[in-house]
């Protein structure tokens, strides 16, 4: 579960929502992830049945990743969570500032 719900797993799932992508496209889209880490996470989400890996018999082989039905059902929940954070970011930041102001020692 940690592989899937962690930062990179969630970003991979979200990146595949619009449709299939190749490795290089995912790497560019996500940004900040090493090729090694992307490869590890892709293997993990494929293993859990969330992403399908399609290898086309070309030279060199072209590999495309897409969400499975199970992955799409997870993506729906993930997108709802991301929408919630987007809608509530100002309130979350205000609460954090209020807490930090009350928690700081008096000068």
mmCIF file of N, CA and C in Angstrom:
data_model
loop_
_atom_site.group_PDB
_atom_site.id
_atom_site.type_symbol
_atom_site.label_atom_id
_atom_site.label_comp_id
_atom_site.label_asym_id
_atom_site.label_seq_id
_atom_site.Cartn_x
_atom_site.Cartn_y
_atom_site.Cartn_z
ATOM 1 N N UNK A 1 0.819 -1.191 0.000
ATOM 2 C CA UNK A 1 0.000 0.000 0.000
ATOM 3 C C UNK A 1 0.867 1.262 0.000
ATOM 4 N N UNK A 2 1.979 1.238 0.716
ATOM 5 C CA UNK A 2 2.838 2.415 0.781
ATOM 6 C C UNK A 2 3.388 2.772 -0.600
ATOM 7 N N UNK A 3 3.717 1.761 -1.409
ATOM 8 C CA UNK A 3 4.215 2.020 -2.753
ATOM 9 C C UNK A 3 3.177 2.745 -3.596
ATOM 10 N N UNK A 4 1.936 2.398 -3.417
ATOM 11 C CA UNK A 4 0.858 2.943 -4.232
ATOM 12 C C UNK A 4 0.408 4.304 -3.746
ATOM 13 N N UNK A 5 0.348 4.484 -2.434
ATOM 14 C CA UNK A 5 -0.201 5.725 -1.893
ATOM 15 C C UNK A 5 0.870 6.765 -1.588
ATOM 16 N N UNK A 6 2.111 6.421 -1.752
ATOM 17 C CA UNK A 6 3.179 7.382 -1.517
ATOM 18 C C UNK A 6 3.201 8.445 -2.600
ATOM 19 N N UNK A 7 4.097 9.375 -2.428
ATOM 20 C CA UNK A 7 4.203 10.516 -3.344
ATOM 21 C C UNK A 7 4.301 10.084 -4.802
ATOM 22 N N UNK A 8 5.257 9.224 -5.114
ATOM 23 C CA UNK A 8 5.494 8.872 -6.510
ATOM 24 C C UNK A 8 4.389 7.998 -7.075
ATOM 25 N N UNK A 9 3.890 7.071 -6.281
ATOM 26 C CA UNK A 9 2.805 6.212 -6.765
ATOM 27 C C UNK A 9 1.574 7.026 -7.122
ATOM 28 N N UNK A 10 1.228 7.971 -6.269
ATOM 29 C CA UNK A 10 0.063 8.823 -6.526
ATOM 30 C C UNK A 10 0.271 9.687 -7.771
ATOM 31 N N UNK A 11 1.492 10.203 -7.946
ATOM 32 C CA UNK A 11 1.764 11.033 -9.122
ATOM 33 C C UNK A 11 1.736 10.214 -10.413
ATOM 34 N N UNK A 12 2.197 8.984 -10.357
ATOM 35 C CA UNK A 12 2.145 8.110 -11.535
ATOM 36 C C UNK A 12 0.700 7.832 -11.910
ATOM 37 N N UNK A 13 -0.118 7.470 -10.926
ATOM 38 C CA UNK A 13 -1.538 7.202 -11.180
ATOM 39 C C UNK A 13 -2.202 8.442 -11.762
ATOM 40 N N UNK A 14 -1.963 9.594 -11.168
ATOM 41 C CA UNK A 14 -2.573 10.841 -11.640
ATOM 42 C C UNK A 14 -2.109 11.173 -13.061
ATOM 43 N N UNK A 15 -0.844 10.923 -13.365
ATOM 44 C CA UNK A 15 -0.319 11.230 -14.698
ATOM 45 C C UNK A 15 -0.962 10.375 -15.778
ATOM 46 N N UNK A 16 -1.405 9.186 -15.408
ATOM 47 C CA UNK A 16 -1.999 8.277 -16.391
ATOM 48 C C UNK A 16 -3.506 8.457 -16.560
ATOM 49 N N UNK A 17 -4.108 9.334 -15.780
ATOM 50 C CA UNK A 17 -5.554 9.569 -15.886
ATOM 51 C C UNK A 17 -5.968 9.996 -17.300
ATOM 52 N N UNK A 18 -5.270 10.937 -17.940
ATOM 53 C CA UNK A 18 -5.695 11.349 -19.287
ATOM 54 C C UNK A 18 -5.550 10.257 -20.347
ATOM 55 N N UNK A 19 -4.648 9.308 -20.114
ATOM 56 C CA UNK A 19 -4.480 8.229 -21.081
ATOM 57 C C UNK A 19 -3.095 7.626 -21.013
ATOM 58 N N UNK A 20 -2.844 6.637 -21.872
ATOM 59 C CA UNK A 20 -1.561 5.929 -21.862
ATOM 60 C C UNK A 20 -0.378 6.859 -22.125
ATOM 61 N N UNK A 21 0.756 6.497 -21.530
ATOM 62 C CA UNK A 21 1.991 7.263 -21.711
ATOM 63 C C UNK A 21 3.166 6.301 -21.771
ATOM 64 N N UNK A 22 4.190 6.738 -22.473
ATOM 65 C CA UNK A 22 5.433 5.990 -22.485
ATOM 66 C C UNK A 22 6.295 6.438 -21.311
ATOM 67 N N UNK A 23 7.325 5.667 -21.027
ATOM 68 C CA UNK A 23 8.197 5.934 -19.881
ATOM 69 C C UNK A 23 8.746 7.359 -19.920
ATOM 70 N N UNK A 24 9.274 7.760 -21.062
ATOM 71 C CA UNK A 24 9.878 9.097 -21.164
ATOM 72 C C UNK A 24 8.840 10.191 -20.944
ATOM 73 N N UNK A 25 7.619 9.976 -21.419
ATOM 74 C CA UNK A 25 6.548 10.945 -21.196
ATOM 75 C C UNK A 25 6.192 11.053 -19.726
ATOM 76 N N UNK A 26 6.126 9.918 -19.044
ATOM 77 C CA UNK A 26 5.861 9.930 -17.605
ATOM 78 C C UNK A 26 6.983 10.644 -16.861
ATOM 79 N N UNK A 27 8.209 10.369 -17.261
ATOM 80 C CA UNK A 27 9.356 10.979 -16.597
ATOM 81 C C UNK A 27 9.315 12.499 -16.730
ATOM 82 N N UNK A 28 8.999 12.975 -17.913
ATOM 83 C CA UNK A 28 8.900 14.430 -18.130
ATOM 84 C C UNK A 28 7.708 15.013 -17.379
ATOM 85 N N UNK A 29 6.576 14.326 -17.429
ATOM 86 C CA UNK A 29 5.341 14.832 -16.822
ATOM 87 C C UNK A 29 5.463 14.947 -15.299
ATOM 88 N N UNK A 30 6.025 13.939 -14.684
ATOM 89 C CA UNK A 30 6.106 13.926 -13.224
ATOM 90 C C UNK A 30 7.180 14.889 -12.740
ATOM 91 N N UNK A 31 8.346 14.877 -13.338
ATOM 92 C CA UNK A 31 9.414 15.787 -12.936
ATOM 93 C C UNK A 31 9.907 15.511 -11.527
ATOM 94 N N UNK A 32 11.199 15.634 -11.318
ATOM 95 C CA UNK A 32 11.763 15.451 -9.988
ATOM 96 C C UNK A 32 11.987 14.006 -9.577
ATOM 97 N N UNK A 33 11.599 13.069 -10.393
ATOM 98 C CA UNK A 33 11.784 11.659 -10.082
ATOM 99 C C UNK A 33 12.903 11.118 -10.963
ATOM 100 N N UNK A 34 13.776 10.329 -10.375
ATOM 101 C CA UNK A 34 14.850 9.733 -11.161
ATOM 102 C C UNK A 34 14.279 8.606 -12.022
ATOM 103 N N UNK A 35 14.992 8.259 -13.072
ATOM 104 C CA UNK A 35 14.541 7.167 -13.926
ATOM 105 C C UNK A 35 14.495 5.863 -13.141
ATOM 106 N N UNK A 36 15.460 5.659 -12.262
ATOM 107 C CA UNK A 36 15.485 4.441 -11.440
ATOM 108 C C UNK A 36 14.253 4.367 -10.534
ATOM 109 N N UNK A 37 13.927 5.477 -9.881
ATOM 110 C CA UNK A 37 12.769 5.500 -8.981
ATOM 111 C C UNK A 37 11.472 5.305 -9.763
ATOM 112 N N UNK A 38 11.361 5.955 -10.927
ATOM 113 C CA UNK A 38 10.172 5.784 -11.756
ATOM 114 C C UNK A 38 10.021 4.331 -12.168
ATOM 115 N N UNK A 39 11.110 3.716 -12.566
ATOM 116 C CA UNK A 39 11.078 2.311 -12.973
ATOM 117 C C UNK A 39 10.619 1.420 -11.819
ATOM 118 N N UNK A 40 11.137 1.660 -10.614
ATOM 119 C CA UNK A 40 10.751 0.866 -9.443
ATOM 120 C C UNK A 40 9.263 1.020 -9.137
ATOM 121 N N UNK A 41 8.779 2.255 -9.173
ATOM 122 C CA UNK A 41 7.374 2.486 -8.861
ATOM 123 C C UNK A 41 6.461 1.926 -9.946
ATOM 124 N N UNK A 42 6.872 2.034 -11.191
ATOM 125 C CA UNK A 42 6.065 1.455 -12.265
ATOM 126 C C UNK A 42 5.952 -0.060 -12.095
ATOM 127 N N UNK A 43 7.047 -0.714 -11.752
ATOM 128 C CA UNK A 43 6.997 -2.166 -11.511
ATOM 129 C C UNK A 43 6.023 -2.479 -10.386
ATOM 130 N N UNK A 44 6.027 -1.648 -9.357
ATOM 131 C CA UNK A 44 5.151 -1.867 -8.212
ATOM 132 C C UNK A 44 3.676 -1.720 -8.589
ATOM 133 N N UNK A 45 3.330 -0.646 -9.298
ATOM 134 C CA UNK A 45 1.917 -0.441 -9.634
ATOM 135 C C UNK A 45 1.438 -1.444 -10.687
ATOM 136 N N UNK A 46 2.355 -1.916 -11.532
ATOM 137 C CA UNK A 46 2.004 -2.989 -12.470
ATOM 138 C C UNK A 46 1.757 -4.274 -11.678
ATOM 139 N N UNK A 47 2.608 -4.544 -10.713
ATOM 140 C CA UNK A 47 2.476 -5.751 -9.882
ATOM 141 C C UNK A 47 1.142 -5.786 -9.142
ATOM 142 N N UNK A 48 0.690 -4.630 -8.675
ATOM 143 C CA UNK A 48 -0.576 -4.555 -7.941
ATOM 144 C C UNK A 48 -1.795 -4.493 -8.856
ATOM 145 N N UNK A 49 -1.576 -4.523 -10.158
ATOM 146 C CA UNK A 49 -2.702 -4.541 -11.092
ATOM 147 C C UNK A 49 -3.342 -3.193 -11.334
ATOM 148 N N UNK A 50 -2.653 -2.112 -10.989
ATOM 149 C CA UNK A 50 -3.209 -0.775 -11.180
ATOM 150 C C UNK A 50 -2.849 -0.195 -12.541
ATOM 151 N N UNK A 51 -1.731 -0.640 -13.078
ATOM 152 C CA UNK A 51 -1.223 -0.143 -14.354
ATOM 153 C C UNK A 51 -0.892 -1.334 -15.238
ATOM 154 N N UNK A 52 -1.182 -1.166 -16.515
ATOM 155 C CA UNK A 52 -0.845 -2.197 -17.498
ATOM 156 C C UNK A 52 0.389 -1.737 -18.264
ATOM 157 N N UNK A 53 1.288 -2.659 -18.509
ATOM 158 C CA UNK A 53 2.517 -2.390 -19.269
ATOM 159 C C UNK A 53 2.399 -3.117 -20.602
ATOM 160 N N UNK A 54 2.354 -2.355 -21.681
ATOM 161 C CA UNK A 54 2.221 -2.926 -23.015
ATOM 162 C C UNK A 54 3.523 -2.723 -23.782
ATOM 163 N N UNK A 55 4.142 -3.820 -24.198
ATOM 164 C CA UNK A 55 5.385 -3.757 -24.953
ATOM 165 C C UNK A 55 5.059 -4.030 -26.417
ATOM 166 N N UNK A 56 5.354 -3.053 -27.265
ATOM 167 C CA UNK A 56 5.098 -3.206 -28.696
ATOM 168 C C UNK A 56 6.350 -3.780 -29.358
ATOM 169 N N UNK A 57 6.168 -4.769 -30.243
ATOM 170 C CA UNK A 57 7.319 -5.441 -30.868
ATOM 171 C C UNK A 57 7.959 -4.608 -31.975
ATOM 172 N N UNK A 58 8.599 -3.536 -31.581
ATOM 173 C CA UNK A 58 9.309 -2.681 -32.523
ATOM 174 C C UNK A 58 10.783 -2.690 -32.143
ATOM 175 N N UNK A 59 11.598 -2.111 -32.978
ATOM 176 C CA UNK A 59 13.017 -1.994 -32.665
ATOM 177 C C UNK A 59 13.366 -0.514 -32.561
ATOM 178 N N UNK A 60 13.735 -0.015 -31.394
ATOM 179 C CA UNK A 60 13.690 -0.701 -30.098
ATOM 180 C C UNK A 60 12.251 -0.861 -29.620
ATOM 181 N N UNK A 61 12.016 -1.770 -28.664
ATOM 182 C CA UNK A 61 10.651 -1.974 -28.163
ATOM 183 C C UNK A 61 10.077 -0.690 -27.563
ATOM 184 N N UNK A 62 8.808 -0.431 -27.837
ATOM 185 C CA UNK A 62 8.129 0.717 -27.238
ATOM 186 C C UNK A 62 7.225 0.204 -26.124
ATOM 187 N N UNK A 63 7.387 0.789 -24.955
ATOM 188 C CA UNK A 63 6.608 0.375 -23.791
ATOM 189 C C UNK A 63 5.644 1.499 -23.435
ATOM 190 N N UNK A 64 4.379 1.138 -23.321
ATOM 191 C CA UNK A 64 3.343 2.100 -22.975
ATOM 192 C C UNK A 64 2.672 1.648 -21.681
ATOM 193 N N UNK A 65 2.394 2.611 -20.817
ATOM 194 C CA UNK A 65 1.725 2.338 -19.541
ATOM 195 C C UNK A 65 0.342 2.977 -19.557
ATOM 196 N N UNK A 66 -0.632 2.245 -19.018
ATOM 197 C CA UNK A 66 -1.996 2.780 -18.925
ATOM 198 C C UNK A 66 -2.658 2.220 -17.671
ATOM 199 N N UNK A 67 -3.679 2.924 -17.225
ATOM 200 C CA UNK A 67 -4.416 2.467 -16.044
ATOM 201 C C UNK A 67 -5.290 1.271 -16.395
ATOM 202 N N UNK A 68 -5.347 0.325 -15.493
ATOM 203 C CA UNK A 68 -6.284 -0.792 -15.611
ATOM 204 C C UNK A 68 -7.622 -0.323 -15.032
ATOM 205 N N UNK A 69 -8.679 -1.119 -15.157
ATOM 206 C CA UNK A 69 -9.938 -0.738 -14.500
ATOM 207 C C UNK A 69 -9.750 -0.510 -12.991
ATOM 208 N N UNK A 70 -8.945 -1.349 -12.356
ATOM 209 C CA UNK A 70 -8.679 -1.167 -10.927
ATOM 210 C C UNK A 70 -7.937 0.152 -10.684
ATOM 211 N N UNK A 71 -6.989 0.467 -11.544
ATOM 212 C CA UNK A 71 -6.250 1.723 -11.438
ATOM 213 C C UNK A 71 -7.138 2.931 -11.662
ATOM 214 N N UNK A 72 -8.086 2.824 -12.602
ATOM 215 C CA UNK A 72 -9.021 3.934 -12.838
ATOM 216 C C UNK A 72 -9.910 4.162 -11.626
ATOM 217 N N UNK A 73 -10.305 3.071 -10.958
ATOM 218 C CA UNK A 73 -11.148 3.252 -9.761
ATOM 219 C C UNK A 73 -10.351 3.937 -8.654
ATOM 220 N N UNK A 74 -9.066 3.616 -8.527
ATOM 221 C CA UNK A 74 -8.213 4.309 -7.560
ATOM 222 C C UNK A 74 -8.030 5.770 -7.961
ATOM 223 N N UNK A 75 -7.836 6.006 -9.253
ATOM 224 C CA UNK A 75 -7.619 7.370 -9.749
ATOM 225 C C UNK A 75 -8.814 8.263 -9.432
ATOM 226 N N UNK A 76 -10.025 7.722 -9.501
ATOM 227 C CA UNK A 76 -11.213 8.518 -9.171
ATOM 228 C C UNK A 76 -11.137 9.001 -7.728
ATOM 229 N N UNK A 77 -10.759 8.111 -6.828
ATOM 230 C CA UNK A 77 -10.663 8.474 -5.417
ATOM 231 C C UNK A 77 -9.515 9.455 -5.197
ATOM 232 N N UNK A 78 -8.415 9.219 -5.866
ATOM 233 C CA UNK A 78 -7.248 10.092 -5.745
ATOM 234 C C UNK A 78 -7.559 11.497 -6.258
ATOM 235 N N UNK A 79 -8.237 11.586 -7.380
ATOM 236 C CA UNK A 79 -8.597 12.898 -7.937
ATOM 237 C C UNK A 79 -9.552 13.638 -7.009
ATOM 238 N N UNK A 80 -10.458 12.911 -6.367
ATOM 239 C CA UNK A 80 -11.368 13.541 -5.404
ATOM 240 C C UNK A 80 -10.574 14.109 -4.231
ATOM 241 N N UNK A 81 -9.584 13.365 -3.759
ATOM 242 C CA UNK A 81 -8.754 13.838 -2.655
ATOM 243 C C UNK A 81 -7.949 15.065 -3.070
ATOM 244 N N UNK A 82 -7.373 15.029 -4.263
ATOM 245 C CA UNK A 82 -6.602 16.174 -4.752
ATOM 246 C C UNK A 82 -7.489 17.403 -4.922
ATOM 247 N N UNK A 83 -8.721 17.201 -5.381
ATOM 248 C CA UNK A 83 -9.667 18.318 -5.518
ATOM 249 C C UNK A 83 -9.987 18.918 -4.152
ATOM 250 N N UNK A 84 -10.143 18.049 -3.149
ATOM 251 C CA UNK A 84 -10.420 18.527 -1.801
ATOM 252 C C UNK A 84 -9.278 19.407 -1.315
ATOM 253 N N UNK A 85 -8.035 18.932 -1.505
ATOM 254 C CA UNK A 85 -6.885 19.729 -1.074
ATOM 255 C C UNK A 85 -6.825 21.050 -1.817
ATOM 256 N N UNK A 86 -7.099 21.024 -3.097
ATOM 257 C CA UNK A 86 -7.078 22.247 -3.891
ATOM 258 C C UNK A 86 -8.115 23.248 -3.384
ATOM 259 N N UNK A 87 -9.310 22.765 -3.101
ATOM 260 C CA UNK A 87 -10.390 23.637 -2.639
ATOM 261 C C UNK A 87 -10.141 24.160 -1.228
ATOM 262 N N UNK A 88 -9.405 23.407 -0.424
ATOM 263 C CA UNK A 88 -9.224 23.769 0.984
ATOM 264 C C UNK A 88 -7.831 24.284 1.332
ATOM 265 N N UNK A 89 -7.002 24.504 0.343
ATOM 266 C CA UNK A 89 -5.641 24.987 0.598
ATOM 267 C C UNK A 89 -5.623 26.294 1.394
ATOM 268 N N UNK A 90 -6.436 27.292 1.039
ATOM 269 C CA UNK A 90 -6.406 28.532 1.840
ATOM 270 C C UNK A 90 -6.748 28.297 3.315
ATOM 271 N N UNK A 91 -7.732 27.461 3.588
ATOM 272 C CA UNK A 91 -8.115 27.188 4.978
ATOM 273 C C UNK A 91 -7.008 26.423 5.704
ATOM 274 N N UNK A 92 -6.377 25.480 5.022
ATOM 275 C CA UNK A 92 -5.286 24.726 5.627
ATOM 276 C C UNK A 92 -4.099 25.639 5.946
ATOM 277 N N UNK A 93 -3.770 26.534 5.011
ATOM 278 C CA UNK A 93 -2.656 27.463 5.237
ATOM 279 C C UNK A 93 -2.975 28.437 6.361
ATOM 280 N N UNK A 94 -4.214 28.902 6.430
ATOM 281 C CA UNK A 94 -4.612 29.819 7.502
ATOM 282 C C UNK A 94 -4.524 29.124 8.864
ATOM 283 N N UNK A 95 -4.968 27.887 8.923
ATOM 284 C CA UNK A 95 -4.895 27.137 10.177
ATOM 285 C C UNK A 95 -3.443 26.932 10.598
ATOM 286 N N UNK A 96 -2.579 26.646 9.635
ATOM 287 C CA UNK A 96 -1.163 26.455 9.933
ATOM 288 C C UNK A 96 -0.543 27.748 10.460
ATOM 289 N N UNK A 97 -0.845 28.876 9.821
ATOM 290 C CA UNK A 97 -0.305 30.163 10.268
ATOM 291 C C UNK A 97 -0.811 30.519 11.656
ATOM 292 N N UNK A 98 -2.080 30.251 11.910
ATOM 293 C CA UNK A 98 -2.667 30.532 13.215
ATOM 294 C C UNK A 98 -1.987 29.687 14.297
ATOM 295 N N UNK A 99 -1.784 28.412 14.009
ATOM 296 C CA UNK A 99 -1.132 27.519 14.945
ATOM 297 C C UNK A 99 0.299 27.970 15.215
ATOM 298 N N UNK A 100 1.035 28.264 14.126
ATOM 299 C CA UNK A 100 2.426 28.684 14.268
ATOM 300 C C UNK A 100 2.546 29.977 15.076
ATOM 301 N N UNK A 101 1.607 30.918 14.861
ATOM 302 C CA UNK A 101 1.637 32.187 15.594
ATOM 303 C C UNK A 101 1.371 31.958 17.082
ATOM 304 N N UNK A 102 0.442 31.074 17.394
ATOM 305 C CA UNK A 102 0.103 30.800 18.796
ATOM 306 C C UNK A 102 1.181 29.969 19.482
ATOM 307 N N UNK A 103 1.891 29.162 18.704
ATOM 308 C CA UNK A 103 2.888 28.250 19.258
ATOM 309 C C UNK A 103 4.253 28.912 19.428
ATOM 310 N N UNK A 104 4.465 30.039 18.761
ATOM 311 C CA UNK A 104 5.786 30.687 18.834
ATOM 312 C C UNK A 104 5.949 31.392 20.174
ATOM 313 N N UNK A 105 7.169 31.360 20.705
ATOM 314 C CA UNK A 105 7.404 32.036 22.012
ATOM 315 C C UNK A 105 7.268 33.556 21.866
ATOM 316 N N UNK A 106 6.764 34.203 22.912
ATOM 317 C CA UNK A 106 6.623 35.661 22.923
ATOM 318 C C UNK A 106 7.981 36.307 22.903
ATOM 319 N N UNK A 107 8.098 37.399 22.198
ATOM 320 C CA UNK A 107 9.392 38.081 22.091
ATOM 321 C C UNK A 107 9.446 39.287 22.961
#
